[in-house]
Each structure stands twice: as structure tokens, then as C-alpha cells.
Amino acid sequence: LDTRVFSNLNKLHILNLKNNLIKVINIKLFSKLSQLNQLFLSNNLIERFYLIQLKLLPKLSHLDLSDNYNLKEVKINKNLDF
């Protein structure tokens, strides 16, 4: 996904990207979605997900990464200030 695809959706609350064959999520992809509170990424081909991406989503209360059978790593950056 192009990192600008959501740039004009800063009031978006729910984003459903289920079943899209997504393999890679660029860390900048969510940078403009400060109001997002539900993110659905299930049933994709995601291999790695970095929790630093969540720092860009301060209102996020629900994240669904289920059924990403290629998911090998969910990495936490130890320098995050939560």
C-alpha cells in the first residue's frame, strides 16, 4: 500500500483491510489516522508487524491481526514511550 493512501482520512474511526492479500505494512501508512480506534487486518499475508506503528494511533482500542498465517514476528520497539 502506498503510504499516502489514507493521508486525507484523518477523521476515520474504523479501517477494515481484511482479506486484501497485504504482505507489507509501511510504518508511515497510519501516520495521518490519529482518530482511528479500530483496525482490522485479518486474513492477509502479513509477515511482520511492528508495534511502533501503534504509537501513531493514540486512540486505537482494537487491532485484529488474526489469520495472517505468514505472520512470523510481531516486534516491539523497546524505546516506545507508552
Short mmCIF file of C-alpha atoms in Angstrom, two decimals:
data_model
loop_
_atom_site.label_atom_id
_atom_site.label_comp_id
_atom_site.label_asym_id
_atom_site.label_seq_id
_atom_site.Cartn_x
_atom_site.Cartn_y
_atom_site.Cartn_z
CA LEU A 1 0.00 0.00 0.00
CA ASP A 2 1.20 3.46 -0.83
CA THR A 3 1.89 5.46 2.34
CA ARG A 4 -0.30 8.32 1.09
CA VAL A 5 -3.42 6.23 0.57
CA PHE A 6 -5.01 7.32 3.88
CA SER A 7 -3.47 10.79 4.12
CA ASN A 8 -6.80 12.65 3.77
CA LEU A 9 -8.76 10.44 6.16
CA ASN A 10 -7.71 11.99 9.46
CA LYS A 11 -11.23 11.61 10.93
CA LEU A 12 -11.53 7.93 10.15
CA HIS A 13 -12.52 5.77 13.14
CA ILE A 14 -12.69 2.27 11.67
CA LEU A 15 -10.46 0.82 8.98
CA ASN A 16 -11.21 -2.61 7.58
CA LEU A 17 -8.44 -4.08 5.44
CA LYS A 18 -9.46 -7.71 5.85
CA ASN A 19 -8.87 -10.17 3.03
CA ASN A 20 -6.67 -7.94 0.88
CA LEU A 21 -3.55 -10.07 0.40
CA ILE A 22 -1.47 -7.39 2.14
CA LYS A 23 2.09 -8.56 2.72
CA VAL A 24 3.88 -5.48 3.97
CA ILE A 25 2.69 -2.52 6.01
CA ASN A 26 4.90 0.53 5.87
CA ILE A 27 5.25 2.24 9.24
CA LYS A 28 4.10 5.56 7.73
CA LEU A 29 0.87 4.09 6.42
CA PHE A 30 -1.13 5.06 9.51
CA SER A 31 0.61 8.35 10.27
CA LYS A 32 -2.43 10.55 9.47
CA LEU A 33 -5.06 8.37 11.15
CA SER A 34 -4.93 9.89 14.61
CA GLN A 35 -8.65 9.27 15.28
CA LEU A 36 -8.62 5.61 14.30
CA ASN A 37 -9.91 3.32 17.05
CA GLN A 38 -10.46 0.02 15.22
CA LEU A 39 -8.08 -1.57 12.74
CA PHE A 40 -8.87 -4.87 11.04
CA LEU A 41 -6.00 -6.56 9.21
CA SER A 42 -7.11 -10.17 9.43
CA ASN A 43 -6.84 -12.73 6.64
CA ASN A 44 -3.93 -11.11 4.86
CA LEU A 45 -0.39 -12.24 4.15
CA ILE A 46 1.35 -10.02 6.68
CA GLU A 47 4.71 -11.43 7.75
CA ARG A 48 5.82 -8.80 10.26
CA PHE A 49 4.05 -6.16 12.26
CA TYR A 50 5.94 -3.57 14.27
CA LEU A 51 4.17 -2.20 17.29
CA ILE A 52 5.82 1.17 16.80
CA GLN A 53 3.09 1.65 14.21
CA LEU A 54 0.60 1.78 17.05
CA LYS A 55 2.30 4.80 18.55
CA LEU A 56 0.92 6.72 15.59
CA LEU A 57 -2.60 5.62 16.60
CA PRO A 58 -3.20 7.01 20.08
CA LYS A 59 -6.94 6.21 20.07
CA LEU A 60 -6.63 2.66 18.81
CA SER A 61 -8.56 0.25 21.04
CA HIS A 62 -8.91 -2.76 18.74
CA LEU A 63 -6.35 -4.38 16.45
CA ASP A 64 -7.13 -7.61 14.60
CA LEU A 65 -4.17 -9.46 13.06
CA SER A 66 -5.83 -12.86 13.16
CA ASP A 67 -5.44 -15.40 10.38
CA ASN A 68 -2.28 -13.92 8.96
CA TYR A 69 -0.72 -17.33 8.63
CA ASN A 70 2.55 -15.89 7.35
CA LEU A 71 2.93 -13.71 10.44
CA LYS A 72 6.33 -14.63 11.84
CA GLU A 73 7.08 -11.66 14.01
CA VAL A 74 5.32 -9.01 16.00
CA LYS A 75 8.14 -6.77 17.06
CA ILE A 76 8.07 -4.38 19.97
CA ASN A 77 10.42 -1.43 19.91
CA LYS A 78 11.72 -1.14 23.47
CA ASN A 79 12.17 2.62 23.12
CA LEU A 80 8.48 3.36 22.87
CA ASP A 81 7.00 5.82 25.34
CA PHE A 82 3.59 4.44 26.23
#
